[in-house]
CSV table of C-alpha atoms and ligand atoms in Angstrom, one decimal:
chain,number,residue,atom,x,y,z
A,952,UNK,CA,33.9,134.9,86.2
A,953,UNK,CA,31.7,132.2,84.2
A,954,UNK,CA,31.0,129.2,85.8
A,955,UNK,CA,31.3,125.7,84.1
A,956,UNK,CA,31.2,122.4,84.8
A,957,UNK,CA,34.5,120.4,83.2
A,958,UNK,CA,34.2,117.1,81.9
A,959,UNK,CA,37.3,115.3,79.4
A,960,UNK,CA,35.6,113.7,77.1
A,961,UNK,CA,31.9,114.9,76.0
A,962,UNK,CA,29.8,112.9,73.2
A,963,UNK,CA,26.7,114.5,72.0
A,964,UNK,CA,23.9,112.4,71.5
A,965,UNK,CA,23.2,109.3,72.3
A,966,UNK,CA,22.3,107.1,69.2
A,967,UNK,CA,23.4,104.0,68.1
A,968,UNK,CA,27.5,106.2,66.9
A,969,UNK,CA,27.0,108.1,70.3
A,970,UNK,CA,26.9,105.0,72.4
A,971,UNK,CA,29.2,102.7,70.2
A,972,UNK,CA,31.7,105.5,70.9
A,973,UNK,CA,31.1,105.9,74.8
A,974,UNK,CA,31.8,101.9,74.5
A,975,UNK,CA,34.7,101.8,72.4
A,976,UNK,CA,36.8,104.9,74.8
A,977,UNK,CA,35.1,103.0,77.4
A,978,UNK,CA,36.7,99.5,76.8
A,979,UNK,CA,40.1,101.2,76.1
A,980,UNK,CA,39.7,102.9,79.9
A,981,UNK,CA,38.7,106.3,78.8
A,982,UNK,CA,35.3,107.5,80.4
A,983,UNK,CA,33.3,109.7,78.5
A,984,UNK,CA,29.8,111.7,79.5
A,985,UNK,CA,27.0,111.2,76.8
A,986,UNK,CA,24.2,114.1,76.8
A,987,UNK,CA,21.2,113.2,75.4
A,988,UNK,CA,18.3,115.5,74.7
A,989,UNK,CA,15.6,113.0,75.0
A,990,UNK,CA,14.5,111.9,78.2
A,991,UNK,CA,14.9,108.3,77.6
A,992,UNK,CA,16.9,106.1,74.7
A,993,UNK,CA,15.4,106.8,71.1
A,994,UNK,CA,14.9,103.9,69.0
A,995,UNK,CA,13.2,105.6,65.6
A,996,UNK,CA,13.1,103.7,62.6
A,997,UNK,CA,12.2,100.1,64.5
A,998,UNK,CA,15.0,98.2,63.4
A,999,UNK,CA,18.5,98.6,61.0
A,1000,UNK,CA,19.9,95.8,58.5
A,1001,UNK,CA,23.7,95.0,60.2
A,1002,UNK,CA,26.1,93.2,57.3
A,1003,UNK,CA,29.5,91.5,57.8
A,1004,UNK,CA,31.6,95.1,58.5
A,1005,UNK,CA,28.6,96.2,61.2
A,1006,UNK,CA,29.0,93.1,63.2
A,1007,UNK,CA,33.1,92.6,63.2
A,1008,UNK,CA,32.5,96.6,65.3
A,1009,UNK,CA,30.3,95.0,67.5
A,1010,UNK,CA,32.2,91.8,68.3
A,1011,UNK,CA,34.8,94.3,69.4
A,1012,UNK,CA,32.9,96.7,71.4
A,1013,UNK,CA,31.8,93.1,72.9
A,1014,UNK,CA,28.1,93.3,72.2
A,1015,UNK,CA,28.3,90.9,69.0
A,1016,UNK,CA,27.1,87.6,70.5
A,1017,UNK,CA,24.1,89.2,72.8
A,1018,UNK,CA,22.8,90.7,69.5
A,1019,UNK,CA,23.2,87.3,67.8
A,1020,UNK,CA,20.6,86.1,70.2
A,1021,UNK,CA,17.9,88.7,69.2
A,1022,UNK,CA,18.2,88.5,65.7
A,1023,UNK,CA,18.1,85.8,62.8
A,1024,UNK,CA,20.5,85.5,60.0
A,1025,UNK,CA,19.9,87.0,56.4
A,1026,UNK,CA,20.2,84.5,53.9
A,1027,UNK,CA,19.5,86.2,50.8
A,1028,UNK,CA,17.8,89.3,48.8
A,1029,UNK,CA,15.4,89.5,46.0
A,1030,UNK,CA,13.6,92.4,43.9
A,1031,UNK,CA,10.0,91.7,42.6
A,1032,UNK,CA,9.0,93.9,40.1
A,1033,UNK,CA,4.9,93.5,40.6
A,1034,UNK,CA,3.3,95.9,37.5
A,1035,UNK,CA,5.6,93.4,35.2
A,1036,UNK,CA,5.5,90.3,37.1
A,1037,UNK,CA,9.5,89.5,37.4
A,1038,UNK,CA,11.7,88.9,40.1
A,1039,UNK,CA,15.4,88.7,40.3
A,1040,UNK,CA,17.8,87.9,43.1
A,1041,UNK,CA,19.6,90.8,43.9
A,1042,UNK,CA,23.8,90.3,45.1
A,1043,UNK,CA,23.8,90.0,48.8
A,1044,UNK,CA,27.2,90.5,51.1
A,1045,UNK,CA,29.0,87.1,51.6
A,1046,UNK,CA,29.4,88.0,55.1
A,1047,UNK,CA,26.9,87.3,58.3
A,1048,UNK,CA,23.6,89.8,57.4
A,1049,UNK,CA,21.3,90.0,60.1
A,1050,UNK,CA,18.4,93.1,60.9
A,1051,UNK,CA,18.2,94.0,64.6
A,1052,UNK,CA,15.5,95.9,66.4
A,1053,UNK,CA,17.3,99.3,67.3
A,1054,UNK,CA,16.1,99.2,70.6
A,1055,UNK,CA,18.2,95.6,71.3
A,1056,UNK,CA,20.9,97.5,69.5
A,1057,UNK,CA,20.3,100.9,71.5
A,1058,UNK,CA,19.9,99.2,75.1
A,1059,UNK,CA,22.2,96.8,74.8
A,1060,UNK,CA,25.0,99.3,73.8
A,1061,UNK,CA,23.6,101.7,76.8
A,1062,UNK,CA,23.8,98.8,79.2
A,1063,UNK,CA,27.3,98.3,78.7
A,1064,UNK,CA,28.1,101.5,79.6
A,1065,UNK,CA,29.4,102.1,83.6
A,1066,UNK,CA,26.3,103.6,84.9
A,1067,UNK,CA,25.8,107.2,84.6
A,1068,UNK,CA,27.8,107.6,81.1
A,1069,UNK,CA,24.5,108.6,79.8
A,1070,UNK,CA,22.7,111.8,80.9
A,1071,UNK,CA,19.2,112.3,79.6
A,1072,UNK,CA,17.1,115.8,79.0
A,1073,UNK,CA,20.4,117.7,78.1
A,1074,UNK,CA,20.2,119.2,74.8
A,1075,UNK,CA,22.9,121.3,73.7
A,1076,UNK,CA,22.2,124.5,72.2
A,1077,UNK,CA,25.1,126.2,70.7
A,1078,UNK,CA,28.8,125.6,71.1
A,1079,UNK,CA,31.5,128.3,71.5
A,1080,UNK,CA,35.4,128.3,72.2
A,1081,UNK,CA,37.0,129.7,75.0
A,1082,UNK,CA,39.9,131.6,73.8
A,1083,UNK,CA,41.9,131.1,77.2
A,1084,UNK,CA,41.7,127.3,77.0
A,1085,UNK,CA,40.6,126.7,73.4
A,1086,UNK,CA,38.2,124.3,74.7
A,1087,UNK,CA,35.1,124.2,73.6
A,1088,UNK,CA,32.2,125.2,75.9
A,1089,UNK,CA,28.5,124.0,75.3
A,1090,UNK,CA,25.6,125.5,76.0
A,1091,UNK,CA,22.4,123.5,76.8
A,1092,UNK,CA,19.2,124.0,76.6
A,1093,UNK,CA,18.4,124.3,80.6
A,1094,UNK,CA,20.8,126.8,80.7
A,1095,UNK,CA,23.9,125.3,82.0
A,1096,UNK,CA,27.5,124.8,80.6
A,1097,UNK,CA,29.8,122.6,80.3
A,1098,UNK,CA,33.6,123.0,79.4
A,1099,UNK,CA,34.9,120.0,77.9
A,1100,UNK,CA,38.2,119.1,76.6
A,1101,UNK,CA,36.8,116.7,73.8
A,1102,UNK,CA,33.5,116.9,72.3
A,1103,UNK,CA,32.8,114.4,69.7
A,1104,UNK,CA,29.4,115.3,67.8
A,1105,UNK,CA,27.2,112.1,67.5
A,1106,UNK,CA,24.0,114.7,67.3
A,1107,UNK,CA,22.9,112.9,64.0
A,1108,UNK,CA,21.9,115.0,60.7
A,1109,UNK,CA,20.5,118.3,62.0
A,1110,UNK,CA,24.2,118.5,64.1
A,1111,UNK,CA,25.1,121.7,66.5
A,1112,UNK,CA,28.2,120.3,66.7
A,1113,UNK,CA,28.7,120.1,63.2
A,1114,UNK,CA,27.3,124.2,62.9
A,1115,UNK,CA,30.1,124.5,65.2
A,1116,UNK,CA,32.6,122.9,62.5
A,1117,UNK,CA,30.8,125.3,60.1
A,1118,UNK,CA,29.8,122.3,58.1
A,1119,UNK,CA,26.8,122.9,55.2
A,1120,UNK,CA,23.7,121.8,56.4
A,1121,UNK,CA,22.8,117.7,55.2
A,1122,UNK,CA,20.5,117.9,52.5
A,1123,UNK,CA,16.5,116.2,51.6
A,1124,UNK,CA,16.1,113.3,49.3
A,1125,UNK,CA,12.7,113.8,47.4
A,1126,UNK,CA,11.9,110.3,48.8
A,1127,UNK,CA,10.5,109.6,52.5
A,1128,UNK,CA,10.6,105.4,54.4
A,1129,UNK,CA,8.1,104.6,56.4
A,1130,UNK,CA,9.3,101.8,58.6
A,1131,UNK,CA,7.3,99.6,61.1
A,1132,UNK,CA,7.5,96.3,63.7
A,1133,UNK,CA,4.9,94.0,62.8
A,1134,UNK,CA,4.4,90.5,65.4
A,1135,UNK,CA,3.1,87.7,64.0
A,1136,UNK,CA,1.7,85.9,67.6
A,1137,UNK,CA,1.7,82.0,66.0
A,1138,UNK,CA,4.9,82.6,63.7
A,1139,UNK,CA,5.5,84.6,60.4
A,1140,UNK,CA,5.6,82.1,57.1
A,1141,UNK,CA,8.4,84.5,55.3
A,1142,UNK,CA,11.4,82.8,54.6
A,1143,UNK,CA,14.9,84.4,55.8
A,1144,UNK,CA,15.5,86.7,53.3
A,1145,UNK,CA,15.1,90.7,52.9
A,1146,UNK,CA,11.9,90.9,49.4
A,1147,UNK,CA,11.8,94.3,48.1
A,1148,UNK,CA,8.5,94.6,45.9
A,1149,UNK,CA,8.1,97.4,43.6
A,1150,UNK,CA,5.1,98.9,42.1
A,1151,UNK,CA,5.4,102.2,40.0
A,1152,UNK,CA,7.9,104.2,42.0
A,1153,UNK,CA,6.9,102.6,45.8
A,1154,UNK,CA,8.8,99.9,47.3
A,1155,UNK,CA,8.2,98.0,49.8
A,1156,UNK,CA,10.7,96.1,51.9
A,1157,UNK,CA,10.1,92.9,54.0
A,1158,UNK,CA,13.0,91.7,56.7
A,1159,UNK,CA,12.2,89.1,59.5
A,1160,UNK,CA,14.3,90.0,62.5
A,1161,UNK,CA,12.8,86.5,64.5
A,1162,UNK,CA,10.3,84.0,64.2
A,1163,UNK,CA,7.2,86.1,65.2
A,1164,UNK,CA,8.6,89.6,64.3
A,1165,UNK,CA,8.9,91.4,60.9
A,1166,UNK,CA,10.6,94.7,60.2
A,1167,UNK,CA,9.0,96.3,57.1
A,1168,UNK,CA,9.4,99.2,55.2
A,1169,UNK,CA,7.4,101.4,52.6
A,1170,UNK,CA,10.0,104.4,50.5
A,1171,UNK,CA,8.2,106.4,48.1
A,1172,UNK,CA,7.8,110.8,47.4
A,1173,UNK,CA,7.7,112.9,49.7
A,1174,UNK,CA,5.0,115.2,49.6
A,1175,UNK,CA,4.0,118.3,51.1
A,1176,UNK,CA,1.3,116.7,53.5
A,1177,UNK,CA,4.5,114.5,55.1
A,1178,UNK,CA,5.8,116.7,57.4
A,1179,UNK,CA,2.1,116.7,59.2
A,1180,UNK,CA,1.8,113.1,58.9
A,1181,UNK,CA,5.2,112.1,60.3
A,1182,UNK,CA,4.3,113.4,63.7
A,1183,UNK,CA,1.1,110.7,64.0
A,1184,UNK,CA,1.7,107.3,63.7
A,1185,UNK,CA,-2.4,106.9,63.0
A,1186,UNK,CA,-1.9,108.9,60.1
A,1187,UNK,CA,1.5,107.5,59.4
A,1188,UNK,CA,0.0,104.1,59.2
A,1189,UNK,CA,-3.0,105.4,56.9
A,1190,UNK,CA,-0.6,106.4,54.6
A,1191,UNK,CA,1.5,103.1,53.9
A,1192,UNK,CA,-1.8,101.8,54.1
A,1193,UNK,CA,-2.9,104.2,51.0
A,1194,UNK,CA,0.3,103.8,49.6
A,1195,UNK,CA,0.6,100.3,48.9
A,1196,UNK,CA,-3.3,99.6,48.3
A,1197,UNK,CA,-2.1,97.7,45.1
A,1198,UNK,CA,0.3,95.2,46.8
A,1199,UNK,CA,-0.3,91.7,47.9
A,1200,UNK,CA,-2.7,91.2,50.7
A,1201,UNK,CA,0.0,90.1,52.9
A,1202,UNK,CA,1.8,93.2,53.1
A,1203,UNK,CA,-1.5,95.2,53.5
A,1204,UNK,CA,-2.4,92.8,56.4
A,1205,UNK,CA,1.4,93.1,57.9
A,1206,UNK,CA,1.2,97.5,58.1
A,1207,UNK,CA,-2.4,96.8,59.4
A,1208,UNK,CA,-1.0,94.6,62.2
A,1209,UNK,CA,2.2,96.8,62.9
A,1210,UNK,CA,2.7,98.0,66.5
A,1211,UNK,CA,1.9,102.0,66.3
A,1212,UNK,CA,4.8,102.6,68.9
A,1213,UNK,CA,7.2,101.5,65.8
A,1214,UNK,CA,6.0,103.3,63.2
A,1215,UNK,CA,7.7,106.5,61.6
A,1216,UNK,CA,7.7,108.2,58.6
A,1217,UNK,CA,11.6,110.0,57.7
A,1218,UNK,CA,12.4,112.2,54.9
A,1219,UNK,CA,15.7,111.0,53.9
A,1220,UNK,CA,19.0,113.5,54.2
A,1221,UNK,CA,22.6,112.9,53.0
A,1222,UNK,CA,26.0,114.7,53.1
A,1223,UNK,CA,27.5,115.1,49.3
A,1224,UNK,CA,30.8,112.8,48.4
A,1225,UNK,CA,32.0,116.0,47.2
A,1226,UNK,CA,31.6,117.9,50.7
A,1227,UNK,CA,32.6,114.7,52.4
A,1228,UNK,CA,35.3,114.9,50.4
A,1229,UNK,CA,36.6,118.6,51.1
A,1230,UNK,CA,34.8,119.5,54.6
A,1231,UNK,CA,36.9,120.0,57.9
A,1232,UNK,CA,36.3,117.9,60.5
A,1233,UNK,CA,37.7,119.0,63.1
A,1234,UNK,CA,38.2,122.2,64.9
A,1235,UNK,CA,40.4,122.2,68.0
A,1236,UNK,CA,39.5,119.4,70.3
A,1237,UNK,CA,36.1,118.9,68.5
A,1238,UNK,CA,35.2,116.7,65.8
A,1239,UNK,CA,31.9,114.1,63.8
A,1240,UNK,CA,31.1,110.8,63.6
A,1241,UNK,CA,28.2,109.1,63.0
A,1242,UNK,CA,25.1,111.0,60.5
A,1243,UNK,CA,26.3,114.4,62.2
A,1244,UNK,CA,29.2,113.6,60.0
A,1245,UNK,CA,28.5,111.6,56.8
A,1246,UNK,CA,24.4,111.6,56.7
A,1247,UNK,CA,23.4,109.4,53.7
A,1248,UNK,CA,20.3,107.8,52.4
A,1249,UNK,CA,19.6,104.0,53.5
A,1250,UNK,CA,20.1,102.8,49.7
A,1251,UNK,CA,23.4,100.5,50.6
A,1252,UNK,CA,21.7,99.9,54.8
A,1253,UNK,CA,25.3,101.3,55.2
A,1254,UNK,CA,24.7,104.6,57.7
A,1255,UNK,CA,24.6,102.8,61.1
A,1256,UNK,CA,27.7,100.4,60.0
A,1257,UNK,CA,29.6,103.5,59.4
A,1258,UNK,CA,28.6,105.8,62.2
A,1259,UNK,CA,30.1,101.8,64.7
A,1260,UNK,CA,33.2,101.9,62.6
A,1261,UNK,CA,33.6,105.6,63.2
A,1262,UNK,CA,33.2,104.6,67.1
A,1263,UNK,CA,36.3,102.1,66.6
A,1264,UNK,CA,38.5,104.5,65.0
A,1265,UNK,CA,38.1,107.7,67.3
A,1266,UNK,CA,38.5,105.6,70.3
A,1267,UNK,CA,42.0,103.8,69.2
A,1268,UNK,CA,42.9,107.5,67.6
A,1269,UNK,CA,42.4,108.8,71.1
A,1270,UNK,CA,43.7,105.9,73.1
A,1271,UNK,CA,47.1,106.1,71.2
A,1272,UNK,CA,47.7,109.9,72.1
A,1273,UNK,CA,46.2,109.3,75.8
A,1274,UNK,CA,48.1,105.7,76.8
A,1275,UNK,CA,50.3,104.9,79.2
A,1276,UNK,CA,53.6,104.8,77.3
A,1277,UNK,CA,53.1,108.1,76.2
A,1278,UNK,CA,54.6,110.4,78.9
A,1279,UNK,CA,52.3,113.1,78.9
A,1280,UNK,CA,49.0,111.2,78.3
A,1281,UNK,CA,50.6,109.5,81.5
A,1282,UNK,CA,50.0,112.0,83.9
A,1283,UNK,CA,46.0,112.2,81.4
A,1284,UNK,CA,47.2,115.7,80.5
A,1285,UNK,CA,44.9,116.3,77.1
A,1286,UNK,CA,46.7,118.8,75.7
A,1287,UNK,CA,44.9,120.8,72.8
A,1288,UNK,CA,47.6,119.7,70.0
A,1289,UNK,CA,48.1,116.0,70.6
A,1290,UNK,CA,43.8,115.5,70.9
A,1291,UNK,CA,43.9,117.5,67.8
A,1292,UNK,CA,46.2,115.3,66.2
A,1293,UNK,CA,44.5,112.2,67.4
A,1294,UNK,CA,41.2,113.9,65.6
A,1295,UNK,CA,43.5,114.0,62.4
A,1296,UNK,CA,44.5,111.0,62.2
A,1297,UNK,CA,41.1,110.1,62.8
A,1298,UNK,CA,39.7,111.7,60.0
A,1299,UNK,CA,42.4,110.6,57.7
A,1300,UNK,CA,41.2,107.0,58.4
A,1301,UNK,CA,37.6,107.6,57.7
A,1302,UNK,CA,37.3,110.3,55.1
A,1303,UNK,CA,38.1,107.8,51.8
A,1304,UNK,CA,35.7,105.2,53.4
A,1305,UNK,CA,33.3,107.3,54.0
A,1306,UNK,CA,32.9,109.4,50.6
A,1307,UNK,CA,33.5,105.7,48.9
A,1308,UNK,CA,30.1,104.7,50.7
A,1309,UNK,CA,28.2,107.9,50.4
A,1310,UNK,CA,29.2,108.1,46.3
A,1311,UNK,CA,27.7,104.7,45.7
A,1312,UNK,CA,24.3,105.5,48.1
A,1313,UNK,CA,24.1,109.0,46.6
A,1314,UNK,CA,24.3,107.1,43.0
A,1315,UNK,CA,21.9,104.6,44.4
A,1316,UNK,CA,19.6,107.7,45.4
A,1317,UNK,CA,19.5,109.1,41.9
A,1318,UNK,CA,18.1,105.6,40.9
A,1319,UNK,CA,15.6,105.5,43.3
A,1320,UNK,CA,14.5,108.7,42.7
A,1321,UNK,CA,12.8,108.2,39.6
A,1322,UNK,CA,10.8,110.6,39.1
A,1323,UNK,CA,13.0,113.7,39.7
A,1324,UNK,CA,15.7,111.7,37.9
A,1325,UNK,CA,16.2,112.5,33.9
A,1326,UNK,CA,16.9,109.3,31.7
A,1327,UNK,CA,20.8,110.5,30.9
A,1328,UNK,CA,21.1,110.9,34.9
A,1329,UNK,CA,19.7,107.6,35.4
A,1330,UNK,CA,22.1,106.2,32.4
A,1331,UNK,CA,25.3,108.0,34.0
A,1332,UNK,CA,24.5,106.0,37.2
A,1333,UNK,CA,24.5,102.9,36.0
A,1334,UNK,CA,28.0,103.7,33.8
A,1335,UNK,CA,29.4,105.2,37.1
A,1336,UNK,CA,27.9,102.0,39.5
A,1337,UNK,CA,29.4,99.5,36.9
A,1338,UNK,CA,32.5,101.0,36.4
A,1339,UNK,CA,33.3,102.2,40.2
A,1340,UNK,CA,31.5,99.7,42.3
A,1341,UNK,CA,31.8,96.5,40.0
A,1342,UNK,CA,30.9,94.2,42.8
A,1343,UNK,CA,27.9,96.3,44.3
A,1344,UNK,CA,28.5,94.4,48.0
A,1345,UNK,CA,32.2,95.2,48.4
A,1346,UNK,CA,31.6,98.0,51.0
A,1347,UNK,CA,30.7,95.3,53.4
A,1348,UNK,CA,33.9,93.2,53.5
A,1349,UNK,CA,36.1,96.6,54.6
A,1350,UNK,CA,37.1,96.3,58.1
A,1351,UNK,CA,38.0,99.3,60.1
A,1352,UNK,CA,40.9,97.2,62.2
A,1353,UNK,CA,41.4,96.4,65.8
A,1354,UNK,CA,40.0,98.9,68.6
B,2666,LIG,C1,14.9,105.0,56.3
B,2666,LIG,C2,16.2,104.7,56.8
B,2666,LIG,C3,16.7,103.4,56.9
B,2666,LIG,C4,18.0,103.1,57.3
B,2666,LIG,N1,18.4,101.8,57.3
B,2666,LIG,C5,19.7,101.5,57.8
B,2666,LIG,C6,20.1,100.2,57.8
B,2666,LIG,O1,19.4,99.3,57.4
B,2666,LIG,N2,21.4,100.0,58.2
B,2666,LIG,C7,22.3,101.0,58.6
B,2666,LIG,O2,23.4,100.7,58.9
B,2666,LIG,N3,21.8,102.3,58.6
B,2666,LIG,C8,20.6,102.6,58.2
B,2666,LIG,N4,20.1,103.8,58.2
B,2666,LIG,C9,21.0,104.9,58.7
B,2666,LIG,C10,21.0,104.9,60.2
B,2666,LIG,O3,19.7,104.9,60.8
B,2666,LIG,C11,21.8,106.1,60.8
B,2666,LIG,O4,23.0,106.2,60.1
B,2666,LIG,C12,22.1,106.0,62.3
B,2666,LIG,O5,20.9,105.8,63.0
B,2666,LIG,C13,22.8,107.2,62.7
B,2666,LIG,O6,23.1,107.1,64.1
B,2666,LIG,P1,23.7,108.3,64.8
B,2666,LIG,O7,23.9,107.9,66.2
B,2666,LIG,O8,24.9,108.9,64.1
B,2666,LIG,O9,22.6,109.5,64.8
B,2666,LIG,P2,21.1,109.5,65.4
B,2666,LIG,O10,20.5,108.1,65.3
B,2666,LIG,O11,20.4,110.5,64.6
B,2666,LIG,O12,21.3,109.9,66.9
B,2666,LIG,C14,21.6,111.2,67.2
B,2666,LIG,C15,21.2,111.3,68.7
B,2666,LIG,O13,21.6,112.6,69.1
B,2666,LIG,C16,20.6,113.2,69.9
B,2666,LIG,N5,20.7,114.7,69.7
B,2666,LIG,C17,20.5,115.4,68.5
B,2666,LIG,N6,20.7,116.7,68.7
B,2666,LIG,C18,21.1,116.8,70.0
B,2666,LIG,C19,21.5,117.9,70.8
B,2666,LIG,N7,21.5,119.2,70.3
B,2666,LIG,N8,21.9,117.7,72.1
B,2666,LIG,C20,21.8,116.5,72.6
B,2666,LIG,N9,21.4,115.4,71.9
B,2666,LIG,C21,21.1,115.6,70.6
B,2666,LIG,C22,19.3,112.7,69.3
B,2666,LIG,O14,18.2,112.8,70.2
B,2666,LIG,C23,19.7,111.2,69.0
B,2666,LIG,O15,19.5,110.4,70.1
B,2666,LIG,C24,18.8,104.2,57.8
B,2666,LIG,C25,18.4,105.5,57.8
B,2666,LIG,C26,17.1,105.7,57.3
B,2666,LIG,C27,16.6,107.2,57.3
């Protein structure tokens, strides 16, 4: 007879939608186990823009006002186009903007978790169902399994859960970010505001997180010598280096100074509205959140919002099925149906918001991709983005309701 090791409630990965969901079940009284295949938190891509719908999830999951502390406020957001010497302001969320280093955001998530939630060097392999229990059962990597009763894939855009779910595999933007941490000892003279500069089809972007530290970011093609690049940050920083060789001095100086540890260099994925749209999320007691879900480009800074509102609405799903009044969830039976339906409902909430998001990024996209775009593409965009998303900032006044 096999031998497992059972555990309720299994999240895989732990990411910024892997802990916010740990926290959320958490803080409704649910524990949950988080395996990690990393040996320690990740905190890739140095820091993430937070707008008004990202911090009402992380007032509720209780982290809001810690976060505050480590991050300034946003005030505004303009575009300079350098080879024709405009600029323009560009529409900015009404709500509190703010950009947080992902490690505050990682660690602080992790450090509200009871101790233990997280366990590190456990990468899962493949996942099966056992026809007896119809629970899934995961294999990892060291050669161990675990039966669990829920397993809720937070294992980002390359997802084994999601294989599990039979879901198509995220496809590559023809554009790549670079994104760094740069710390200005004696104080940073940028103003509070996120710049994007553009020069043929590179941008740059510019977003102080405090005083001393700026977040910055170069997007441009991808090219076949990438893939080698992205696994050095020496060569990574050559690049943006080579890259932006026509910008001001200031941003040259800024990827100079950047800490190496920061760097990274990301070919960007996303999931199609239209398989958003008709994929199945579930399967038994399994389902998404996070990228391993809804993987989109970073055109709206909308991903990591989503993947914390996804957090909110699994964990009340869950809670409803699982509390007290109800009789069964009384004596913390999980029975296969009732988790299933809690996953329904779930996915019922999110699926409008999230194909909403990832039409108006994947129309975003097509813009930014210039190059591979044609000119009636482009033009089709911009009908589509004027007549669907009128007021281009709406997306961040949705709020995902109460945990
Ligand atoms: C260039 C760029 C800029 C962005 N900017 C923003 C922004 O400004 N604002 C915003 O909201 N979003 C932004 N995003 C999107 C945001 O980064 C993602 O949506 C978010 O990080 C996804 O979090 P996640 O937890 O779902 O997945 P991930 O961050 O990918 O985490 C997945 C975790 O699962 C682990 N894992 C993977 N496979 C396994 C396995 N088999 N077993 C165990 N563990 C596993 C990984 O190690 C990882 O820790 C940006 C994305 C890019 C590419």
């Amino acid at each position: 007879m096999d031998v497992y090791e059972q555990i309720d409630i299994v999240i895989a990965g732990a990411g910024i939608c892997g802990l916010a969901t740990a926290l959320a079940l958490h803080r409704k009284g649910i524990r949950s186990v988080v395996l990690e295949r990393s040996e320690t938190l990740r905190a890739t891509g140095a820091a993430i823009f937070i707008m008004a719908n990202g911090w009402r999830v992380l007032d509720q999951l209780g982290v809001g006002s810690k976060l505050r502390q480590t991050a300034l406020p946003i005030e505004g957001s303009r575009l300079v186009l350098l080879d024709e010497g405009k600029q323009q302001e560009l529409p900015f969320g009404n709500g509190e903007t703010r950009c947080l280093k992902r490690s505050d955001l990682i660690e602080i998530l992790a450090e509200s978790l009871p101790h233990g939630t997280v366990r590190f060097g456990c990468q899962i392999v493949s996942v099966k169902l056992d026809h007896s229990t119809s629970y899934p059962i995961l294999q990892l990597q060291d050669g161990s399994s675990i039966m669990a009763k829920v397993l809720i894939g937070c294992d980002g855009a390359k997802s084994v859960v999601a294989d599990f779910l039979e879901l198509k595999p995220s496809n590559l933007h023809t554009i790549c970010a670079t994104r760094g941490l740069t710390t200005y000892a004696n104080g940073h003279p940028f103003a509070n505001e996120f710049v994007k500069m553009k020069i043929g089809d590179t941008f740059v972007g510019r977003i102080p997180i405090t005083d001393e530290l700026v977040f910055w970011f170069v997007v441009q093609q991808w090219t076949s010598k990438d893939a080698k690049v992205s696994q050095d940050s020496k060569l990574i920083q050559q690049s943006a280096l080579e890259s932006t060789m026509s910008f001001p001095i200031e941003i040259t100086e800024m990827i100079k100074s950047s800490d190496p540890s920061t760097l990274s260099l990301t070919r960007m994925r996303y999931r199609s509205p239209w398989n958003l749209l008709l994929a199945k999320f579930r399967k038994g007691t399994v389902t998404l959140a996070g990228d391993a879900m809804h993987v989109m480009g970073p055109f709206l800074g909308q991903g990591g919002s989503a993947g914390l509102e996804d957090a909110i609405a699994l964990a009340r799903c869950l809670a409803e099925k699982m509390s007290p009044t109800n009789p069964s969830a009384r004596e913390r039976k999980m029975m296969v149906h009732e988790i299933g339906e809690a996953m329904d409902q779930y996915v019922k909430e999110r699926r409008m918001r999230v194909v909403q998001l990832s039409t108006q990024t994947y129309l975003c996209g097509l813009l930014w991709e210039t190059p591979t775009t044609s000119l009636l593409v482009k033009f089709a965009c911009f009908v589509f983005l004027a007549i669907f998303f009128r007021n281009p900032t709406y997306h961040t006044k949705y709020d995902c309701g109460r945990l």
